[in-house]
């Protein structure tokens, strides 16, 4: 399977070509070249999946783990080294197909959405780098290689979020994303170092007796690694960067939220899952509780946001929380004995990638048509944009958990795993699923069904009042919508458990009728409430209906303000300012004093180096005579 090296080489070459070529390459050529390379990578990824799963299961009932390429990059001692290679097993192959598929759709979609943008070639270069980074992350043969590409994902996201570098908001959002995730990644790096020192390897599967001898260091290492996962996947309280990341181009938002970056944390926990279950189950359960709170927290905020992209951003945070919860409630690698959440989590990752990419790309088509992100500037778009309307509705039904769409099957398995772990947790997540249905159909009704402000005789905000009637997006944008909608309709019927499970054996997913019926009823109730409040005949709910709770949720429960207070009032004023004063007056003062003393001494002796030969001769003879007299006296 040496061809798998091309999965890395091709996007890297595309990045170099488009990045170095810059404006010397015509935009159309850059777009077609980048998209063609991504199409080739997608075909190779599917071929790798076929080779991985097509060989069937071995005698142990598991699919083979293939390592087509492996090399020692940095030897540290006789047993510990950092390697670079390609690891193909069920979860890495699944991630490969998801990343390549969504990235290809984003590449095609961007041909229309980004047409005419300044820096078009640079945009496609950054897309190639981002895709390369995620591919390297999910196919890493060891934890340190994963960290290298993990950081490269951070760099790529910084470049893409800040693509509109002339906009202060985009620059601030890029810096915020980079800084917040770097703090989390510091914990990840420390955890890797603790893990390598304790286990004597950076492998994902060290020997059991070595782990047993490491004792309590393994739970510590895994807990620190989860800090990195929480930052990358925007878990509370490290979620603050993701809503602001909407300042980047909308196709970038689709790529970041659907198939890359934010799911990297979920993949990390899934990759290290046997170690979590075997040596740090309490850490795993703690991660589940963090995911549950984050999911509910973000869902409540999404219910009151007015920016179409920020609604979807908080939706992503909530759905990632579902995936983390599913992993956190696992108590075993056997799906029948407590490992159902593992399969459910990755199944939801798979389905969510498709319908969330669809939602963001539909949002991009809407923004492209009305030239605004605000829901108040939208309404009645179903008759102007029939393809976008139909595909957006499919995605909304899927994320709401309505059968037979993909989101129903994966979310039902998560809820079943939560109820098996704790009825209280299952009830909480079911309520959160109901909120998901509510805020998504609030968005759907506000964008497509609600009468437009012009039709209602109201003045639109800003420049929206003077814009022409919206129209459907071009084919380059609608074709990816149709493809992702089709996948969303059928992906739920994929026998996911037959390919991916915690222990590697085949697992046939069974729907829990009680859980399924309850979740569908809750989802329908959420949809009905949204239609009544925001549909065609519904009035415009007053923002003050829920009083201070509404205002607090709209302001994201003031978490950003808390960060601003802690950083500016406490860290900057109470720590940074005194440290800066000490540096300027004590450290710099001491160094400056040494420099001044050297200057004074040099002024005193500089006459000895006047350049006069006669003076040098006098000094030499005087010194010689002085030495002779001294010797005579002695």
Coordinates of N, CA and C in Angstrom, one line a residue, residues 308 362-393 443-455 464 467-473 534 536:
X308 N -26.4 33.7 11.8 CA -26.7 32.3 11.3 C -25.4 31.4 11.6
X362 N -24.8 25.5 3.3 CA -26.1 26.1 3.0 C -26.2 27.5 3.6
X363 N -25.6 27.7 4.8 CA -25.5 29.0 5.4 C -24.7 29.9 4.5
X364 N -23.6 29.4 3.9 CA -22.8 30.2 3.0 C -23.6 30.6 1.8
X365 N -24.4 29.7 1.3 CA -25.3 30.0 0.1 C -26.3 31.1 0.4
X366 N -26.8 31.1 1.6 CA -27.8 32.1 2.1 C -27.1 33.4 2.2
X367 N -25.9 33.4 2.9 CA -25.1 34.7 3.1 C -24.7 35.2 1.7
X368 N -24.4 34.3 0.8 CA -24.0 34.7 -0.6 C -25.2 35.4 -1.3
X369 N -26.4 35.0 -0.9 CA -27.6 35.6 -1.6 C -28.1 36.9 -0.9
X370 N -28.0 37.0 0.4 CA -28.6 38.2 1.1 C -27.5 39.1 1.6
X371 N -26.2 38.7 1.5 CA -25.1 39.6 1.9 C -25.2 40.0 3.3
X372 N -25.6 39.1 4.2 CA -25.7 39.4 5.6 C -25.7 38.1 6.4
X373 N -25.1 38.1 7.6 CA -25.2 37.0 8.5 C -26.3 37.0 9.4
X374 N -27.0 38.1 9.5 CA -28.1 38.3 10.5 C -29.4 37.7 10.1
X375 N -30.0 36.9 10.9 CA -31.3 36.3 10.6 C -32.4 37.3 10.4
X376 N -32.3 38.5 10.9 CA -33.3 39.5 10.7 C -33.3 40.0 9.3
X377 N -32.3 39.8 8.6 CA -32.2 40.2 7.2 C -32.7 39.1 6.2
X378 N -33.1 38.0 6.8 CA -33.5 36.8 6.0 C -35.0 36.6 6.2
X379 N -35.5 35.6 5.5 CA -36.9 35.3 5.6 C -37.5 35.0 4.2
X380 N -38.4 34.1 4.1 CA -39.1 33.8 2.9 C -38.2 33.3 1.8
X381 N -37.0 32.8 2.1 CA -36.0 32.4 1.1 C -36.4 31.1 0.4
X382 N -37.3 30.3 0.9 CA -37.7 29.0 0.3 C -38.1 29.2 -1.2
X383 N -38.7 30.3 -1.5 CA -39.2 30.4 -2.9 C -38.1 30.9 -3.8
X384 N -37.0 31.6 -3.3 CA -35.9 32.1 -4.1 C -34.8 31.0 -4.2
X385 N -34.6 30.2 -3.2 CA -33.5 29.3 -3.2 C -34.0 27.8 -2.9
X386 N -34.7 27.2 -3.8 CA -35.3 25.9 -3.5 C -34.3 24.8 -3.2
X387 N -33.2 24.8 -3.9 CA -32.2 23.7 -3.6 C -31.6 23.9 -2.2
X388 N -31.2 25.1 -1.9 CA -30.6 25.4 -0.6 C -31.7 25.1 0.5
X389 N -32.9 25.5 0.2 CA -34.0 25.2 1.2 C -34.2 23.7 1.5
X390 N -34.3 22.9 0.4 CA -34.5 21.5 0.6 C -33.3 20.8 1.3
X391 N -32.1 21.2 0.9 CA -31.0 20.5 1.5 C -30.8 21.0 3.0
X392 N -31.1 22.2 3.3 CA -31.0 22.7 4.7 C -32.0 22.0 5.5
X393 N -33.2 21.8 5.0 CA -34.2 21.1 5.8 C -33.8 19.7 6.1
X443 N -33.8 28.4 13.5 CA -33.0 29.0 12.5 C -33.7 28.7 11.1
X444 N -34.1 27.5 10.9 CA -34.8 27.2 9.6 C -36.0 28.1 9.3
X445 N -36.8 28.2 10.3 CA -38.0 29.1 10.1 C -37.7 30.5 9.9
X446 N -36.7 31.0 10.6 CA -36.3 32.4 10.5 C -35.7 32.7 9.2
X447 N -35.0 31.8 8.6 CA -34.3 32.0 7.3 C -35.2 31.7 6.1
X448 N -36.0 30.7 6.2 CA -36.7 30.2 5.0 C -38.3 30.5 5.1
X449 N -38.9 30.3 6.2 CA -40.4 30.3 6.3 C -40.9 31.7 6.7
X450 N -40.3 32.3 7.7 CA -40.8 33.6 8.2 C -40.9 34.6 7.1
X451 N -41.9 35.4 7.0 CA -41.9 36.5 6.0 C -40.8 37.4 6.1
X452 N -40.2 37.8 5.0 CA -39.1 38.7 5.0 C -39.5 40.1 5.6
X453 N -38.6 40.8 6.0 CA -38.9 42.1 6.6 C -39.5 43.1 5.6
X454 N -39.0 42.9 4.3 CA -39.6 43.8 3.3 C -41.1 43.4 3.1
X455 N -41.4 42.1 3.1 CA -42.8 41.7 2.9 C -43.6 42.1 4.1
X464 N -28.9 46.0 3.7 CA -29.7 45.0 3.2 C -31.0 45.5 2.5
X467 N -30.5 45.9 -1.4 CA -29.9 44.9 -2.2 C -31.0 44.2 -3.1
X468 N -30.6 43.6 -4.2 CA -31.6 43.0 -5.1 C -32.1 41.7 -4.4
X469 N -33.2 41.2 -5.0 CA -33.8 39.9 -4.5 C -32.8 38.8 -4.6
X470 N -32.8 37.9 -3.5 CA -31.9 36.8 -3.5 C -32.2 35.8 -4.6
X471 N -31.1 35.0 -5.0 CA -31.3 34.0 -5.9 C -30.5 32.8 -5.6
X472 N -30.8 31.7 -6.2 CA -30.1 30.4 -5.9 C -28.6 30.5 -6.3
X473 N -27.8 29.8 -5.5 CA -26.3 29.8 -5.7 C -26.0 29.1 -7.0
X534 N -41.7 30.8 15.5 CA -40.9 31.5 14.4 C -41.4 31.2 13.0
X536 N -44.4 30.8 9.8 CA -45.0 31.8 9.0 C -46.0 32.6 9.7

